[in-house]
mmCIF file of C-alpha atoms (C1' of nucleotides) in Angstrom:
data_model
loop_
_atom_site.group_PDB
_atom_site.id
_atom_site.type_symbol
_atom_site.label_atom_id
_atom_site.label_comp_id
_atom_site.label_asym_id
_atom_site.label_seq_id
_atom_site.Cartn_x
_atom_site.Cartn_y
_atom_site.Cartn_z
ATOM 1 C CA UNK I 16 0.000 0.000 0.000
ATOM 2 C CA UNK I 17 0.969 3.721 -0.632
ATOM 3 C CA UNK I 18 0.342 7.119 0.759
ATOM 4 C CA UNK I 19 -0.227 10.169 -0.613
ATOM 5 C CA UNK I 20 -1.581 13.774 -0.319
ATOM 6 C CA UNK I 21 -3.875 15.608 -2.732
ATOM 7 C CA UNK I 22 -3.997 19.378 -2.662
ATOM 8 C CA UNK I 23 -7.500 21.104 -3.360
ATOM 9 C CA UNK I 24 -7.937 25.071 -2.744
ATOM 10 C CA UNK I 25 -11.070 24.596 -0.343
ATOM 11 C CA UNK I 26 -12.860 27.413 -2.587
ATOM 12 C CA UNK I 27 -12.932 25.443 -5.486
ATOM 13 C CA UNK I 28 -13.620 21.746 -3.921
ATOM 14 C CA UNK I 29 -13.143 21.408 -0.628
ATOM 15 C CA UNK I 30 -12.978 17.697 1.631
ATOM 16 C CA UNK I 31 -16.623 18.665 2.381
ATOM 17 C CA UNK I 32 -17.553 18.333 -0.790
ATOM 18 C CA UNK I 33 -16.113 15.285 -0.885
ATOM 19 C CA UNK I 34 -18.277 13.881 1.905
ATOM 20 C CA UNK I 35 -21.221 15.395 -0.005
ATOM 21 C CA UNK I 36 -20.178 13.405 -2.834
ATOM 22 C CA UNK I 37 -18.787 10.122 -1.232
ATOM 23 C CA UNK I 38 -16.833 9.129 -4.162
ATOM 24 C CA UNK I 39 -15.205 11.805 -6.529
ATOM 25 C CA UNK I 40 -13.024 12.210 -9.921
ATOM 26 C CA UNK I 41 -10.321 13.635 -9.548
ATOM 27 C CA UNK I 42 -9.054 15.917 -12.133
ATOM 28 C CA UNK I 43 -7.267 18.882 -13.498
ATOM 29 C CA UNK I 44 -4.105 17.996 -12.990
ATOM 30 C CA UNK I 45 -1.311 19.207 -15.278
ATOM 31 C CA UNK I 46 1.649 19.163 -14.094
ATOM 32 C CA UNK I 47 3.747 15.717 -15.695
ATOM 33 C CA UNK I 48 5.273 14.756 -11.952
ATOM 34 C CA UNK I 49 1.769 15.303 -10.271
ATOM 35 C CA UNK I 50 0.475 13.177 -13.187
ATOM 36 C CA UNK I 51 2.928 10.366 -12.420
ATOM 37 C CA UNK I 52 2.210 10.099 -9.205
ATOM 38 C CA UNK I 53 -1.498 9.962 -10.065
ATOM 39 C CA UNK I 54 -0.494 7.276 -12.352
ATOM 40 C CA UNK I 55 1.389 5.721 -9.279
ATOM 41 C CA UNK I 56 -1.523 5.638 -6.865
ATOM 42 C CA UNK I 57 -3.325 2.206 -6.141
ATOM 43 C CA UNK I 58 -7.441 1.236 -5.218
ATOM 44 C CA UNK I 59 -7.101 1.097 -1.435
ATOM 45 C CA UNK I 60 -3.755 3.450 -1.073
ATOM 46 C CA UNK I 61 -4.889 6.347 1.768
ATOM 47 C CA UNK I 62 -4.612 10.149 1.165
ATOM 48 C CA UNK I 63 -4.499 12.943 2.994
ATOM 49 C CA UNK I 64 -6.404 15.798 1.489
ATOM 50 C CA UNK I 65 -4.535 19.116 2.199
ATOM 51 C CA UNK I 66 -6.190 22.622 1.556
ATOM 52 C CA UNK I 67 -4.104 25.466 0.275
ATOM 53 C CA UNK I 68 -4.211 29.398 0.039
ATOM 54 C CA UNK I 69 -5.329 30.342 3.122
ATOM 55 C CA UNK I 70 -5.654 27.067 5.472
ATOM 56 C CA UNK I 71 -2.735 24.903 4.716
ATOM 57 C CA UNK I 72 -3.750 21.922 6.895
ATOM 58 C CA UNK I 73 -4.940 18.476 6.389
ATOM 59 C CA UNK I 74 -8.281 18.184 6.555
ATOM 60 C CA UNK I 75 -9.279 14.496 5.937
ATOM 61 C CA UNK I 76 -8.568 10.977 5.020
ATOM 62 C CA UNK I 77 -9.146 9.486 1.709
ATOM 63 C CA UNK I 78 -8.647 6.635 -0.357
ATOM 64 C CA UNK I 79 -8.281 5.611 -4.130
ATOM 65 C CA UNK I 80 -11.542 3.483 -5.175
ATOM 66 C CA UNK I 81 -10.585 4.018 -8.814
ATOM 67 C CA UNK I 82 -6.966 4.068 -10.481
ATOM 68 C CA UNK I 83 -5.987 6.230 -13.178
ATOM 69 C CA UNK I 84 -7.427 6.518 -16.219
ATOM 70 C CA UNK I 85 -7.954 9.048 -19.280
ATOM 71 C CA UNK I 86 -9.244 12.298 -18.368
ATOM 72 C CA UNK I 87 -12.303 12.485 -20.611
ATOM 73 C CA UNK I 88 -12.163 15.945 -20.716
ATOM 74 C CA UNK I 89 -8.468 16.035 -22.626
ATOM 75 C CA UNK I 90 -8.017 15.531 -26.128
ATOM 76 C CA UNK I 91 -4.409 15.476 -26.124
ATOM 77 C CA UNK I 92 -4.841 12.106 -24.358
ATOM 78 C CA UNK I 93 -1.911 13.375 -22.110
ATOM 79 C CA UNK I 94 -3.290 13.353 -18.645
ATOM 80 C CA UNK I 95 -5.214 10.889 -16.389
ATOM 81 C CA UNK I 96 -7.757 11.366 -13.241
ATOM 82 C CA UNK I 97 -8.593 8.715 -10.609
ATOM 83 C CA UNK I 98 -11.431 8.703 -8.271
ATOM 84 C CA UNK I 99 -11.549 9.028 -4.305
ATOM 85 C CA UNK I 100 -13.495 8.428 -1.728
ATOM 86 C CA UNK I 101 -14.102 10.436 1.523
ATOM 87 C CA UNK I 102 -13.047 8.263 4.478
ATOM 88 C CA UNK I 103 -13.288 10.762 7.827
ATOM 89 C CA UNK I 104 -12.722 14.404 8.176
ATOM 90 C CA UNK I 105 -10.193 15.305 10.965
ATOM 91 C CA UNK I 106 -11.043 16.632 14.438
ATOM 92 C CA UNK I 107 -8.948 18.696 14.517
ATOM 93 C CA UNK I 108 -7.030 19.487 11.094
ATOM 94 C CA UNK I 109 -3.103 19.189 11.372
ATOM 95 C CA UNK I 110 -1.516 22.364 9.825
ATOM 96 C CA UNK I 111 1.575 23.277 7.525
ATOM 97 C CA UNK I 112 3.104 24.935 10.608
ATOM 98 C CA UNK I 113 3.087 21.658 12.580
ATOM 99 C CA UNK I 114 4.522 20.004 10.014
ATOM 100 C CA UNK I 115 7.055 22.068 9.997
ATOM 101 C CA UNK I 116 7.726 22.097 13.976
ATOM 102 C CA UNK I 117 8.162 18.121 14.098
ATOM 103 C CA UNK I 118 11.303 17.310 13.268
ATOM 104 C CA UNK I 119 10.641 14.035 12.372
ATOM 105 C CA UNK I 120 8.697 15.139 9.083
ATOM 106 C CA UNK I 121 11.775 17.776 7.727
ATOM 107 C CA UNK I 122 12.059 15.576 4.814
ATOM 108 C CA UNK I 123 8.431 15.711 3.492
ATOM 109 C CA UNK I 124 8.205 16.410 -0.151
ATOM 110 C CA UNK I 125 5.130 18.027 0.916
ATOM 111 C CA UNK I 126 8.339 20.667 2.540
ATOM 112 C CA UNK I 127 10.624 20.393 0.070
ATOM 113 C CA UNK I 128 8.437 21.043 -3.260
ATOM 114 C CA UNK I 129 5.617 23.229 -1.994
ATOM 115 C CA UNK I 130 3.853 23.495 -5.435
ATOM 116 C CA UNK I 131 3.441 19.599 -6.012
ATOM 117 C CA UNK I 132 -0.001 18.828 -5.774
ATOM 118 C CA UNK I 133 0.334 15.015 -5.533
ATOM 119 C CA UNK I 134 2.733 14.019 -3.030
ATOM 120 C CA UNK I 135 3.635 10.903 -2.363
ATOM 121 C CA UNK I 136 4.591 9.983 1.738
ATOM 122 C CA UNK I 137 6.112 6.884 3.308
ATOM 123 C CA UNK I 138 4.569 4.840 5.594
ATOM 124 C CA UNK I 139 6.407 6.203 8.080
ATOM 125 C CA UNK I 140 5.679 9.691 7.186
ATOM 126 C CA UNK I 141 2.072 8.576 7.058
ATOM 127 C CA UNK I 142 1.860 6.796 9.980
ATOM 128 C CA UNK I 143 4.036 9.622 12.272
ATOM 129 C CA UNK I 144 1.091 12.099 11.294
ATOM 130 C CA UNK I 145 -1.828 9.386 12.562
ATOM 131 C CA UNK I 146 0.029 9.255 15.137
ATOM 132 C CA UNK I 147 1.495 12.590 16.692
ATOM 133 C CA UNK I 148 -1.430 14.672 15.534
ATOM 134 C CA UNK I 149 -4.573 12.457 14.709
ATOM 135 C CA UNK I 150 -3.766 10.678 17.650
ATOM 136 C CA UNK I 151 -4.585 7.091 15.360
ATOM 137 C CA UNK I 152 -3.113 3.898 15.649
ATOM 138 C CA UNK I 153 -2.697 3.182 11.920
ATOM 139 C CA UNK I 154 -3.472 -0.188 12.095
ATOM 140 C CA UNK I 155 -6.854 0.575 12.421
ATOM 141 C CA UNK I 156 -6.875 2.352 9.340
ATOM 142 C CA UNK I 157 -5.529 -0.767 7.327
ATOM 143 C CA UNK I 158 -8.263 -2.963 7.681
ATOM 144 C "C1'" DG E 9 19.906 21.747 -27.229
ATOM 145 C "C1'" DC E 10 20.240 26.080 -24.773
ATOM 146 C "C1'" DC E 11 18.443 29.811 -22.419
ATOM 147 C "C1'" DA E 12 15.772 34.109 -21.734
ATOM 148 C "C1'" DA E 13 11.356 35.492 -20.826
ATOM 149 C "C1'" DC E 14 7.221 34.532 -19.093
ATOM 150 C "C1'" DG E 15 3.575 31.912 -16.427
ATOM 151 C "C1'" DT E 16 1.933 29.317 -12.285
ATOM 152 C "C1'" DT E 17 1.631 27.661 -7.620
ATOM 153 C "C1'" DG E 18 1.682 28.267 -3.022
ATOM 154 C "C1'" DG E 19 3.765 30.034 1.082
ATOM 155 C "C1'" DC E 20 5.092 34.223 3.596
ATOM 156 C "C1'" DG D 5 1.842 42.092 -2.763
ATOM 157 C "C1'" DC D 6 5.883 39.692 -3.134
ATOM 158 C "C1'" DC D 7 8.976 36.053 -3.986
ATOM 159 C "C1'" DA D 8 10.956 31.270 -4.456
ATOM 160 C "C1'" DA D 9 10.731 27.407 -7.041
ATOM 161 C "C1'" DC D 10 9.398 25.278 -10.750
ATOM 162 C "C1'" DG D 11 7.385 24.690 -15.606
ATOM 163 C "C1'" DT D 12 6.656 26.138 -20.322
ATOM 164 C "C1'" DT D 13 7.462 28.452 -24.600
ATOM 165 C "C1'" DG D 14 9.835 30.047 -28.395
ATOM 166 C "C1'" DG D 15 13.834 32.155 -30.649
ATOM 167 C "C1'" DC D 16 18.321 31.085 -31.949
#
DNA sequence: GCCAACGTTGGC
DNA sequence: GCCAACGTTGGC
């Protein structure tokens, strides 16, 4: 299994309208190393979903129901979408700026290339975040 | 193939 | 509003 983080502006769809929707496509990305990684992502592989601009904080847990396939919308038949599914919106979200303050997560690619909109984590990674600030034993969430 | 100029994203 | 860090485009 892999994990990963999506970026969404919450203005434009936000992890509420994910739980409106259950199960969402998600597209518009066009960017070749965010593309990959959509490429990259497997049915059952968690995501965070992190809002940008002004929050900059995960928000809620995902996961992949549908790998990637065409974007319907493109005719250059260059980029892919996949579809998610809303598993549980956090508590309390866990922001950019503790992120930043646990040492333990300084080598996030989420850190290191800001503008990346599909970021791949380790398990560790993954699992230190359940952990430290969604207070989760991950286990749980493998089932 | 190189690089200057420009565009975009996202954090500060 | 600005800037850093990328990406993209187009002239050469």
């Amino acid at each position: 299994m892999n994990y990963w983080l999506l970026k969404t502006e919450s203005e434009e769809y936000s992890f509420d309208d994910l739980v409106c929707d259950g199960n969402a496509v998600w597209d518009g990305i066009r960017n070749y190393q965010a593309r990959n990684n959509l490429k990259a992502m497997k049915k059952g592989d968690k995501v965070f979903i992190y809002h940008t601009g002004d929050e900059k904080q995960i928000v809620g847990l995902a996961e992949v129901v549908k790998e990637h396939y065409p974007d319907p919308s493109d005719k250059t038949n260059t980029w892919c979408v996949i579809q998610v599914k809303a598993l549980e919106k956090l508590k309390k979200p866990v922001t950019l700026e503790m992120i930043k303050n646990e040492k333990s997560l300084k080598d996030l690619q989420l850190l290191k290339q800001s503008r990346l909109s599909v970021v791949p984590l380790t398990k560790k990674e993954f699992d230190k975040i359940l952990i430290v600030f969604i207070h989760k034993i991950p286990e749980i969430m493998y089932i």
